[in-house]
mmCIF file of C-alpha atoms in Angstrom:
data_model
loop_
_atom_site.group_PDB
_atom_site.id
_atom_site.type_symbol
_atom_site.label_atom_id
_atom_site.label_comp_id
_atom_site.label_asym_id
_atom_site.label_seq_id
_atom_site.Cartn_x
_atom_site.Cartn_y
_atom_site.Cartn_z
ATOM 1 C CA UNK A 1 0.000 0.000 0.000
ATOM 2 C CA UNK A 2 1.021 3.652 -0.344
ATOM 3 C CA UNK A 3 1.978 5.752 2.633
ATOM 4 C CA UNK A 4 -0.827 7.177 4.748
ATOM 5 C CA UNK A 5 -2.800 10.344 4.006
ATOM 6 C CA UNK A 6 -2.510 10.325 0.238
ATOM 7 C CA UNK A 7 -5.066 12.431 -1.664
ATOM 8 C CA UNK A 8 -6.646 11.206 -4.882
ATOM 9 C CA UNK A 9 -7.521 13.458 -7.804
ATOM 10 C CA UNK A 10 -4.931 16.211 -7.333
ATOM 11 C CA UNK A 11 -3.722 18.221 -10.307
ATOM 12 C CA UNK A 12 -0.047 18.216 -11.259
ATOM 13 C CA UNK A 13 0.288 21.722 -9.814
ATOM 14 C CA UNK A 14 -1.260 20.677 -6.491
ATOM 15 C CA UNK A 15 0.951 17.594 -6.311
ATOM 16 C CA UNK A 16 4.055 19.679 -7.000
ATOM 17 C CA UNK A 17 3.153 22.328 -4.411
ATOM 18 C CA UNK A 18 2.495 19.774 -1.666
ATOM 19 C CA UNK A 19 5.686 17.863 -2.502
ATOM 20 C CA UNK A 20 7.700 21.098 -2.356
ATOM 21 C CA UNK A 21 6.263 21.953 1.064
ATOM 22 C CA UNK A 22 6.997 18.434 2.322
ATOM 23 C CA UNK A 23 10.644 18.741 1.229
ATOM 24 C CA UNK A 24 10.844 22.150 2.901
ATOM 25 C CA UNK A 25 9.473 20.668 6.139
ATOM 26 C CA UNK A 26 11.932 17.763 6.104
ATOM 27 C CA UNK A 27 14.903 20.027 5.378
ATOM 28 C CA UNK A 28 14.150 23.324 7.137
ATOM 29 C CA UNK A 29 11.513 22.719 9.815
ATOM 30 C CA UNK A 30 11.931 19.341 11.510
ATOM 31 C CA UNK A 31 15.703 19.711 12.145
ATOM 32 C CA UNK A 32 15.156 23.039 13.961
ATOM 33 C CA UNK A 33 11.719 22.612 15.542
ATOM 34 C CA UNK A 34 12.868 21.157 18.873
ATOM 35 C CA UNK A 35 15.393 23.887 19.606
ATOM 36 C CA UNK A 36 13.065 26.710 18.595
ATOM 37 C CA UNK A 37 10.085 25.233 20.441
ATOM 38 C CA UNK A 38 11.938 24.691 23.702
ATOM 39 C CA UNK A 39 13.281 28.250 23.509
ATOM 40 C CA UNK A 40 9.786 29.570 22.667
ATOM 41 C CA UNK A 41 11.505 31.468 19.840
ATOM 42 C CA UNK A 42 9.653 32.915 16.860
ATOM 43 C CA UNK A 43 10.803 30.980 13.738
ATOM 44 C CA UNK A 44 11.749 34.048 11.703
ATOM 45 C CA UNK A 45 14.122 32.226 9.319
ATOM 46 C CA UNK A 46 11.447 29.601 8.569
ATOM 47 C CA UNK A 47 8.796 32.288 8.047
ATOM 48 C CA UNK A 48 11.105 34.176 5.668
ATOM 49 C CA UNK A 49 11.492 31.040 3.550
ATOM 50 C CA UNK A 50 7.729 30.555 3.549
ATOM 51 C CA UNK A 51 7.416 34.089 2.161
ATOM 52 C CA UNK A 52 9.975 33.294 -0.544
ATOM 53 C CA UNK A 53 8.016 30.148 -1.463
ATOM 54 C CA UNK A 54 4.829 32.182 -1.916
ATOM 55 C CA UNK A 55 2.947 30.361 0.850
ATOM 56 C CA UNK A 56 1.458 33.565 2.255
ATOM 57 C CA UNK A 57 -0.263 34.117 -1.083
ATOM 58 C CA UNK A 58 -1.403 30.548 -1.595
ATOM 59 C CA UNK A 59 -5.168 31.244 -1.571
ATOM 60 C CA UNK A 60 -5.044 34.888 -2.649
ATOM 61 C CA UNK A 61 -6.276 35.424 -6.248
ATOM 62 C CA UNK A 62 -3.664 35.852 -8.960
ATOM 63 C CA UNK A 63 -4.955 39.347 -9.786
ATOM 64 C CA UNK A 64 -3.703 40.416 -6.350
ATOM 65 C CA UNK A 65 -0.331 38.692 -6.678
ATOM 66 C CA UNK A 66 -1.215 35.374 -5.068
ATOM 67 C CA UNK A 67 -1.173 31.817 -6.398
ATOM 68 C CA UNK A 68 -4.970 31.548 -6.540
ATOM 69 C CA UNK A 69 -4.991 28.011 -5.176
ATOM 70 C CA UNK A 70 -7.888 26.184 -3.531
ATOM 71 C CA UNK A 71 -8.658 25.587 0.126
ATOM 72 C CA UNK A 72 -7.764 21.934 -0.468
ATOM 73 C CA UNK A 73 -4.258 22.844 -1.640
ATOM 74 C CA UNK A 74 -3.851 25.122 1.346
ATOM 75 C CA UNK A 75 -5.102 22.441 3.765
ATOM 76 C CA UNK A 76 -2.690 19.849 2.371
ATOM 77 C CA UNK A 77 0.181 22.326 2.775
ATOM 78 C CA UNK A 78 -0.915 23.028 6.366
ATOM 79 C CA UNK A 79 -0.969 19.288 7.031
ATOM 80 C CA UNK A 80 2.652 19.058 5.895
ATOM 81 C CA UNK A 81 3.717 22.123 7.895
ATOM 82 C CA UNK A 82 2.050 20.822 11.069
ATOM 83 C CA UNK A 83 3.767 17.494 10.544
ATOM 84 C CA UNK A 84 7.022 19.411 10.972
ATOM 85 C CA UNK A 85 5.943 21.813 13.735
ATOM 86 C CA UNK A 86 2.386 22.870 14.482
ATOM 87 C CA UNK A 87 3.400 26.429 15.350
ATOM 88 C CA UNK A 88 4.667 27.032 11.816
ATOM 89 C CA UNK A 89 1.245 26.208 10.412
ATOM 90 C CA UNK A 90 -0.249 28.611 12.958
ATOM 91 C CA UNK A 91 1.709 31.490 11.447
ATOM 92 C CA UNK A 92 -0.340 31.274 8.250
ATOM 93 C CA UNK A 93 -3.673 30.069 9.641
ATOM 94 C CA UNK A 94 -4.940 33.400 10.949
ATOM 95 C CA UNK A 95 -3.337 35.121 7.943
ATOM 96 C CA UNK A 96 -5.478 33.147 5.546
ATOM 97 C CA UNK A 97 -8.674 33.485 7.525
ATOM 98 C CA UNK A 98 -8.304 37.264 7.261
ATOM 99 C CA UNK A 99 -7.293 37.135 3.581
ATOM 100 C CA UNK A 100 -10.269 34.884 2.847
ATOM 101 C CA UNK A 101 -12.669 37.229 4.657
ATOM 102 C CA UNK A 102 -11.349 40.222 2.703
ATOM 103 C CA UNK A 103 -11.555 38.263 -0.551
ATOM 104 C CA UNK A 104 -15.141 37.187 0.108
ATOM 105 C CA UNK A 105 -16.576 40.208 1.914
ATOM 106 C CA UNK A 106 -14.233 43.174 1.458
ATOM 107 C CA UNK A 107 -14.841 46.199 -0.731
ATOM 108 C CA UNK A 108 -12.794 46.594 -3.914
ATOM 109 C CA UNK A 109 -10.737 49.248 -2.142
ATOM 110 C CA UNK A 110 -10.042 46.913 0.794
ATOM 111 C CA UNK A 111 -9.005 44.102 -1.556
ATOM 112 C CA UNK A 112 -6.630 46.405 -3.443
ATOM 113 C CA UNK A 113 -5.303 47.850 -0.208
ATOM 114 C CA UNK A 114 -4.529 44.591 1.604
ATOM 115 C CA UNK A 115 -4.425 41.485 -0.591
ATOM 116 C CA UNK A 116 -1.308 42.304 -2.700
ATOM 117 C CA UNK A 117 0.708 42.986 0.473
ATOM 118 C CA UNK A 118 -0.731 39.925 2.189
ATOM 119 C CA UNK A 119 0.283 37.756 -0.785
ATOM 120 C CA UNK A 120 3.946 38.633 -0.257
ATOM 121 C CA UNK A 121 3.793 38.356 3.533
ATOM 122 C CA UNK A 122 4.494 42.066 3.942
ATOM 123 C CA UNK A 123 1.161 42.272 5.779
ATOM 124 C CA UNK A 124 0.444 39.392 8.180
ATOM 125 C CA UNK A 125 -3.106 38.744 9.301
ATOM 126 C CA UNK A 126 -4.621 37.844 12.679
ATOM 127 C CA UNK A 127 -8.252 37.671 13.730
ATOM 128 C CA UNK A 128 -9.909 38.271 17.066
ATOM 129 C CA UNK A 129 -13.272 37.072 18.377
ATOM 130 C CA UNK A 130 -12.741 35.713 21.896
ATOM 131 C CA UNK A 131 -12.766 37.742 25.088
ATOM 132 C CA UNK A 132 -11.670 36.922 28.671
ATOM 133 C CA UNK A 133 -15.198 36.068 29.893
ATOM 134 C CA UNK A 134 -16.652 35.045 26.536
ATOM 135 C CA UNK A 135 -15.648 31.478 25.717
ATOM 136 C CA UNK A 136 -17.703 30.131 22.825
ATOM 137 C CA UNK A 137 -20.612 32.573 23.241
ATOM 138 C CA UNK A 138 -19.608 34.886 20.402
ATOM 139 C CA UNK A 139 -22.911 36.771 20.404
ATOM 140 C CA UNK A 140 -22.144 37.969 23.965
ATOM 141 C CA UNK A 141 -19.138 40.085 22.899
ATOM 142 C CA UNK A 142 -18.671 43.135 25.140
ATOM 143 C CA UNK A 143 -15.974 45.105 23.301
ATOM 144 C CA UNK A 144 -17.924 48.003 21.838
ATOM 145 C CA UNK A 145 -17.496 50.413 18.941
ATOM 146 C CA UNK A 146 -19.406 53.691 19.299
ATOM 147 C CA UNK A 147 -20.045 55.866 16.255
ATOM 148 C CA UNK A 148 -18.636 59.380 16.214
ATOM 149 C CA UNK A 149 -17.810 62.073 13.639
ATOM 150 C CA UNK A 150 -14.523 60.339 12.700
ATOM 151 C CA UNK A 151 -15.883 56.800 12.500
ATOM 152 C CA UNK A 152 -15.905 54.580 15.591
ATOM 153 C CA UNK A 153 -14.295 54.686 19.050
ATOM 154 C CA UNK A 154 -13.554 51.139 20.235
ATOM 155 C CA UNK A 155 -13.147 50.134 23.885
ATOM 156 C CA UNK A 156 -12.778 46.648 25.361
ATOM 157 C CA UNK A 157 -10.506 43.642 25.768
ATOM 158 C CA UNK A 158 -9.991 40.717 23.386
ATOM 159 C CA UNK A 159 -8.277 37.427 24.259
ATOM 160 C CA UNK A 160 -6.370 34.518 22.642
ATOM 161 C CA UNK A 161 -5.146 36.499 19.665
ATOM 162 C CA UNK A 162 -2.818 34.186 17.729
ATOM 163 C CA UNK A 163 -0.011 36.159 16.029
ATOM 164 C CA UNK A 164 -1.106 39.182 18.040
ATOM 165 C CA UNK A 165 2.370 40.688 18.261
ATOM 166 C CA UNK A 166 3.800 39.575 14.906
ATOM 167 C CA UNK A 167 0.737 40.438 12.807
ATOM 168 C CA UNK A 168 0.203 43.800 11.126
ATOM 169 C CA UNK A 169 -3.502 43.447 10.294
ATOM 170 C CA UNK A 170 -6.183 42.299 12.739
ATOM 171 C CA UNK A 171 -9.777 41.486 11.868
ATOM 172 C CA UNK A 172 -11.594 42.152 15.154
ATOM 173 C CA UNK A 173 -15.232 41.379 15.914
ATOM 174 C CA UNK A 174 -16.859 43.953 18.201
ATOM 175 C CA UNK A 175 -20.328 45.063 19.234
ATOM 176 C CA UNK A 176 -21.972 47.995 17.455
ATOM 177 C CA UNK A 177 -25.429 49.479 17.829
ATOM 178 C CA UNK A 178 -27.271 48.499 14.680
ATOM 179 C CA UNK A 179 -30.654 48.375 16.425
ATOM 180 C CA UNK A 180 -31.171 44.686 15.638
ATOM 181 C CA UNK A 181 -33.271 42.490 17.910
ATOM 182 C CA UNK A 182 -30.832 39.557 17.744
ATOM 183 C CA UNK A 183 -27.415 40.107 19.435
ATOM 184 C CA UNK A 184 -25.368 38.559 16.613
ATOM 185 C CA UNK A 185 -26.780 41.139 14.180
ATOM 186 C CA UNK A 186 -25.173 43.921 16.215
ATOM 187 C CA UNK A 187 -21.621 42.650 15.594
ATOM 188 C CA UNK A 188 -19.185 44.263 13.155
ATOM 189 C CA UNK A 189 -15.788 43.206 11.773
ATOM 190 C CA UNK A 190 -13.090 45.880 11.769
ATOM 191 C CA UNK A 191 -9.854 45.680 9.770
ATOM 192 C CA UNK A 192 -7.170 47.229 11.962
ATOM 193 C CA UNK A 193 -3.757 47.801 10.431
ATOM 194 C CA UNK A 194 -1.024 48.172 13.032
ATOM 195 C CA UNK A 195 2.753 47.820 13.419
ATOM 196 C CA UNK A 196 4.188 44.541 14.707
ATOM 197 C CA UNK A 197 5.342 44.511 18.295
ATOM 198 C CA UNK A 198 4.110 44.791 21.872
ATOM 199 C CA UNK A 199 2.954 47.615 24.091
ATOM 200 C CA UNK A 200 0.836 50.530 22.872
ATOM 201 C CA UNK A 201 1.322 50.011 19.145
ATOM 202 C CA UNK A 202 -1.197 52.719 18.187
ATOM 203 C CA UNK A 203 -3.045 55.366 20.224
ATOM 204 C CA UNK A 204 -5.668 53.462 22.199
ATOM 205 C CA UNK A 205 -4.474 50.023 21.007
ATOM 206 C CA UNK A 206 -2.239 47.878 23.222
ATOM 207 C CA UNK A 207 -0.794 44.394 22.653
ATOM 208 C CA UNK A 208 0.485 43.134 26.029
ATOM 209 C CA UNK A 209 3.282 40.560 26.150
ATOM 210 C CA UNK A 210 2.951 36.944 25.052
ATOM 211 C CA UNK A 211 0.803 34.562 27.064
ATOM 212 C CA UNK A 212 2.790 31.598 28.386
ATOM 213 C CA UNK A 213 1.263 28.354 27.089
ATOM 214 C CA UNK A 214 1.595 24.612 27.672
ATOM 215 C CA UNK A 215 2.443 24.032 24.019
ATOM 216 C CA UNK A 216 2.058 25.844 20.685
ATOM 217 C CA UNK A 217 5.328 27.610 21.487
ATOM 218 C CA UNK A 218 7.243 29.978 19.247
ATOM 219 C CA UNK A 219 4.097 31.636 17.957
ATOM 220 C CA UNK A 220 2.816 34.597 19.975
ATOM 221 C CA UNK A 221 -0.621 34.468 21.599
ATOM 222 C CA UNK A 222 -1.738 37.726 23.177
ATOM 223 C CA UNK A 223 -4.523 39.929 24.428
ATOM 224 C CA UNK A 224 -5.730 42.948 22.456
ATOM 225 C CA UNK A 225 -6.814 45.969 24.493
ATOM 226 C CA UNK A 226 -8.821 48.871 23.029
ATOM 227 C CA UNK A 227 -9.015 52.099 25.010
ATOM 228 C CA UNK A 228 -10.839 54.602 22.847
ATOM 229 C CA UNK A 229 -9.068 53.408 19.691
ATOM 230 C CA UNK A 230 -10.316 55.439 16.732
ATOM 231 C CA UNK A 231 -11.290 53.401 13.664
ATOM 232 C CA UNK A 232 -12.487 54.897 10.398
ATOM 233 C CA UNK A 233 -15.775 53.910 8.791
ATOM 234 C CA UNK A 234 -13.700 52.541 5.885
ATOM 235 C CA UNK A 235 -12.114 50.053 8.314
ATOM 236 C CA UNK A 236 -15.401 48.127 8.585
ATOM 237 C CA UNK A 237 -15.074 44.936 6.549
ATOM 238 C CA UNK A 238 -17.144 45.361 3.398
ATOM 239 C CA UNK A 239 -18.283 48.694 4.850
ATOM 240 C CA UNK A 240 -21.144 46.588 6.214
ATOM 241 C CA UNK A 241 -21.835 47.218 9.917
ATOM 242 C CA UNK A 242 -23.808 44.458 11.601
ATOM 243 C CA UNK A 243 -22.551 41.725 9.256
ATOM 244 C CA UNK A 244 -19.504 40.793 11.310
ATOM 245 C CA UNK A 245 -20.921 37.591 12.796
ATOM 246 C CA UNK A 246 -21.695 36.110 9.385
ATOM 247 C CA UNK A 247 -18.345 37.235 7.964
ATOM 248 C CA UNK A 248 -16.439 35.725 10.878
ATOM 249 C CA UNK A 249 -18.352 32.444 10.776
ATOM 250 C CA UNK A 250 -17.517 32.148 7.078
ATOM 251 C CA UNK A 251 -13.853 32.635 7.968
ATOM 252 C CA UNK A 252 -14.055 30.191 10.874
ATOM 253 C CA UNK A 253 -15.168 27.435 8.465
ATOM 254 C CA UNK A 254 -11.811 27.921 6.730
ATOM 255 C CA UNK A 255 -10.180 27.925 10.174
ATOM 256 C CA UNK A 256 -11.821 24.645 11.130
ATOM 257 C CA UNK A 257 -10.546 22.974 7.978
ATOM 258 C CA UNK A 258 -7.138 24.357 8.901
ATOM 259 C CA UNK A 259 -7.303 22.938 12.437
ATOM 260 C CA UNK A 260 -8.375 19.591 10.954
ATOM 261 C CA UNK A 261 -5.342 19.697 8.673
ATOM 262 C CA UNK A 262 -3.061 20.584 11.579
ATOM 263 C CA UNK A 263 -4.456 17.680 13.587
ATOM 264 C CA UNK A 264 -3.820 15.385 10.642
ATOM 265 C CA UNK A 265 -0.232 16.623 10.381
ATOM 266 C CA UNK A 266 0.498 16.166 14.081
ATOM 267 C CA UNK A 267 -1.145 12.733 13.993
ATOM 268 C CA UNK A 268 0.903 11.678 10.973
ATOM 269 C CA UNK A 269 4.126 12.745 12.688
ATOM 270 C CA UNK A 270 3.183 10.923 15.900
ATOM 271 C CA UNK A 271 2.540 7.771 13.865
ATOM 272 C CA UNK A 272 5.822 8.142 11.941
ATOM 273 C CA UNK A 273 7.760 8.440 15.187
ATOM 274 C CA UNK A 274 5.964 5.471 16.731
ATOM 275 C CA UNK A 275 6.388 3.048 13.829
ATOM 276 C CA UNK A 276 10.056 3.966 13.485
ATOM 277 C CA UNK A 277 10.759 3.589 17.206
ATOM 278 C CA UNK A 278 8.798 0.318 17.383
ATOM 279 C CA UNK A 279 11.135 -1.217 14.783
ATOM 280 C CA UNK A 280 14.280 0.058 16.513
ATOM 281 C CA UNK A 281 13.446 -0.799 20.122
ATOM 282 C CA UNK A 282 13.735 -4.477 21.113
ATOM 283 C CA UNK A 283 12.401 -6.409 24.107
ATOM 284 C CA UNK A 284 12.384 -10.139 24.816
ATOM 285 C CA UNK A 285 14.653 -10.734 21.845
ATOM 286 C CA UNK A 286 12.702 -8.992 19.095
ATOM 287 C CA UNK A 287 11.593 -5.493 17.973
ATOM 288 C CA UNK A 288 8.557 -4.322 19.913
ATOM 289 C CA UNK A 289 6.710 -3.897 16.595
ATOM 290 C CA UNK A 290 6.589 -7.682 16.423
ATOM 291 C CA UNK A 291 4.687 -7.896 19.708
ATOM 292 C CA UNK A 292 0.972 -8.061 18.978
ATOM 293 C CA UNK A 293 0.134 -5.424 21.601
ATOM 294 C CA UNK A 294 2.269 -2.846 19.758
ATOM 295 C CA UNK A 295 1.391 -4.022 16.241
ATOM 296 C CA UNK A 296 -2.324 -3.623 16.970
ATOM 297 C CA UNK A 297 -1.733 -0.118 18.318
ATOM 298 C CA UNK A 298 0.069 0.826 15.107
ATOM 299 C CA UNK A 299 -2.877 -0.520 13.091
ATOM 300 C CA UNK A 300 -5.321 1.563 15.144
ATOM 301 C CA UNK A 301 -3.183 4.688 14.808
ATOM 302 C CA UNK A 302 -2.848 4.339 11.044
ATOM 303 C CA UNK A 303 -6.599 3.857 10.627
ATOM 304 C CA UNK A 304 -7.348 6.979 12.680
ATOM 305 C CA UNK A 305 -4.825 9.038 10.705
ATOM 306 C CA UNK A 306 -6.336 7.887 7.412
ATOM 307 C CA UNK A 307 -9.937 8.530 8.513
ATOM 308 C CA UNK A 308 -9.120 12.033 9.761
ATOM 309 C CA UNK A 309 -7.316 12.908 6.532
ATOM 310 C CA UNK A 310 -10.243 11.789 4.376
ATOM 311 C CA UNK A 311 -12.746 13.862 6.378
ATOM 312 C CA UNK A 312 -10.494 16.907 6.224
ATOM 313 C CA UNK A 313 -10.142 16.587 2.445
ATOM 314 C CA UNK A 314 -13.910 16.218 2.064
ATOM 315 C CA UNK A 315 -14.579 19.378 4.099
ATOM 316 C CA UNK A 316 -12.041 21.374 2.059
ATOM 317 C CA UNK A 317 -13.477 20.184 -1.254
ATOM 318 C CA UNK A 318 -17.006 21.072 -0.158
ATOM 319 C CA UNK A 319 -15.924 24.629 0.685
ATOM 320 C CA UNK A 320 -14.100 24.910 -2.646
ATOM 321 C CA UNK A 321 -17.241 23.821 -4.502
ATOM 322 C CA UNK A 322 -19.263 26.651 -2.973
ATOM 323 C CA UNK A 323 -21.438 24.271 -0.980
ATOM 324 C CA UNK A 324 -22.218 24.917 2.664
ATOM 325 C CA UNK A 325 -19.626 23.011 4.715
ATOM 326 C CA UNK A 326 -20.275 24.008 8.325
ATOM 327 C CA UNK A 327 -21.278 20.469 9.292
ATOM 328 C CA UNK A 328 -18.522 18.798 7.263
ATOM 329 C CA UNK A 329 -15.940 21.210 8.714
ATOM 330 C CA UNK A 330 -17.308 20.629 12.230
ATOM 331 C CA UNK A 331 -17.187 16.849 11.783
ATOM 332 C CA UNK A 332 -13.668 16.977 10.358
ATOM 333 C CA UNK A 333 -12.410 19.289 13.091
ATOM 334 C CA UNK A 334 -14.014 17.171 15.826
ATOM 335 C CA UNK A 335 -12.824 13.803 14.531
ATOM 336 C CA UNK A 336 -9.334 14.922 13.464
ATOM 337 C CA UNK A 337 -8.558 16.681 16.750
ATOM 338 C CA UNK A 338 -9.837 13.805 18.895
ATOM 339 C CA UNK A 339 -7.986 11.211 16.821
ATOM 340 C CA UNK A 340 -4.848 13.350 16.886
ATOM 341 C CA UNK A 341 -4.948 13.393 20.676
ATOM 342 C CA UNK A 342 -5.457 9.619 20.807
ATOM 343 C CA UNK A 343 -2.752 8.811 18.240
ATOM 344 C CA UNK A 344 -0.263 11.116 19.957
ATOM 345 C CA UNK A 345 -0.902 9.471 23.315
ATOM 346 C CA UNK A 346 -0.525 6.006 21.753
ATOM 347 C CA UNK A 347 2.792 7.071 20.237
ATOM 348 C CA UNK A 348 3.846 8.424 23.649
ATOM 349 C CA UNK A 349 3.052 5.065 25.264
ATOM 350 C CA UNK A 350 4.983 3.160 22.611
ATOM 351 C CA UNK A 351 8.027 5.322 23.348
ATOM 352 C CA UNK A 352 7.824 4.348 27.020
ATOM 353 C CA UNK A 353 10.076 6.360 29.321
ATOM 354 C CA UNK A 354 11.792 8.039 26.371
ATOM 355 C CA UNK A 355 8.499 9.695 25.451
ATOM 356 C CA UNK A 356 8.710 11.657 28.697
ATOM 357 C CA UNK A 357 12.127 13.052 27.806
ATOM 358 C CA UNK A 358 12.489 16.420 26.124
ATOM 359 C CA UNK A 359 15.139 14.887 23.883
ATOM 360 C CA UNK A 360 12.429 13.027 21.978
ATOM 361 C CA UNK A 361 10.038 14.764 19.627
ATOM 362 C CA UNK A 362 6.934 13.020 20.926
ATOM 363 C CA UNK A 363 7.129 15.108 24.132
ATOM 364 C CA UNK A 364 6.472 18.246 22.058
ATOM 365 C CA UNK A 365 3.569 16.647 20.213
ATOM 366 C CA UNK A 366 2.003 15.651 23.534
ATOM 367 C CA UNK A 367 1.904 19.344 24.505
ATOM 368 C CA UNK A 368 0.698 20.570 21.098
ATOM 369 C CA UNK A 369 -2.142 18.106 20.514
ATOM 370 C CA UNK A 370 -4.467 19.370 23.322
ATOM 371 C CA UNK A 371 -4.679 22.801 21.706
ATOM 372 C CA UNK A 372 -6.399 21.269 18.689
ATOM 373 C CA UNK A 373 -9.242 20.057 20.916
ATOM 374 C CA UNK A 374 -10.183 23.654 21.738
ATOM 375 C CA UNK A 375 -8.888 25.826 18.859
ATOM 376 C CA UNK A 376 -11.573 27.219 16.463
ATOM 377 C CA UNK A 377 -14.300 25.839 18.729
ATOM 378 C CA UNK A 378 -14.154 22.974 21.219
ATOM 379 C CA UNK A 379 -15.255 19.433 20.402
ATOM 380 C CA UNK A 380 -18.450 20.185 22.315
ATOM 381 C CA UNK A 381 -19.184 23.180 20.066
ATOM 382 C CA UNK A 382 -18.610 21.007 16.981
ATOM 383 C CA UNK A 383 -21.024 18.398 18.340
ATOM 384 C CA UNK A 384 -23.589 21.151 18.955
ATOM 385 C CA UNK A 385 -23.298 22.298 15.331
ATOM 386 C CA UNK A 386 -23.499 18.735 14.021
ATOM 387 C CA UNK A 387 -26.449 17.680 16.180
ATOM 388 C CA UNK A 388 -28.528 20.781 15.340
ATOM 389 C CA UNK A 389 -28.042 20.095 11.641
ATOM 390 C CA UNK A 390 -28.950 16.423 12.062
ATOM 391 C CA UNK A 391 -32.142 17.300 13.900
ATOM 392 C CA UNK A 392 -33.116 19.707 11.118
ATOM 393 C CA UNK A 393 -32.419 17.153 8.402
ATOM 394 C CA UNK A 394 -34.149 14.257 10.182
ATOM 395 C CA UNK A 395 -37.004 16.232 11.737
ATOM 396 C CA UNK A 396 -40.160 14.140 12.230
#
């Protein structure tokens, strides 16, 4: 049989792009990931090479200087990047959610203003929905934008902003007064261009220092504090106040495919490490891979990796076709993240005591995998989305 997680029906261009990214990961990411991750150091040299490869423009239309590739191509590249180091894939995840939202919902002026610079990596995107007391209840956002003669004054606190310090463009979802009866219709997306860095980066806009995390090191996760920050009316995505919830949810579907792809990549790497170690490590006179207890675990791990990959590919292809994919993306994100956690733990067990050592790569994967269970909506949120759809479709 072929190796795991192969994708049928790719074009020659897609196959070449994915192969190029895989070679890049093997040569430039995996050899340096441990050192950078343990130092919690931003992978600037790796990011620079990703810019040179055109990865920041992967899904941006050719007319704006991008490669104009599909969500599927992007997801397969993310899978390869996460196989090397999940944090590297995180650098471009939020970037592409923002680029996608501008592509789908931005005005012509906003597309011309941002997309060419995003394609080169000159502008790096981040997006912000969550707040300290918000959790998954997006409609309960408290950060508020009040209209004035110059546009909007924004005050409030956002949380869990991936790439908060390194990004230069943030799509932030805040409450506005549109007079709608339903809370989610009073939410607006703002495009906020800022310099990279920490502290008060603009008048009324502060990015505090990095949050210290269990895993997902190297990439900066921050808060975003507004204190009377003045935004122009032209900074509203699509110049459409009150449409932020729908715009963000459209972007989150892309994000959920991305998290599925990251989970697939981490799972693949955990399996690769396990099957290699199981053939090298011997007990009772033979490699542990020849003991049925280990061999059966490898079979289970491979099946989970393959199933997750297929669901991720299906969700990406649905989105590319223009079909609604919220359920498919939710299913893929739920299954892939849960299977990733299980496969990583199985790999950890196969490594025995060595899996607990920071010298071995599996230790890093054990700290990265839990993030995928909560990023872009917890497993419980995905099950809520899935079950509501099922009850609509199968209503008596």
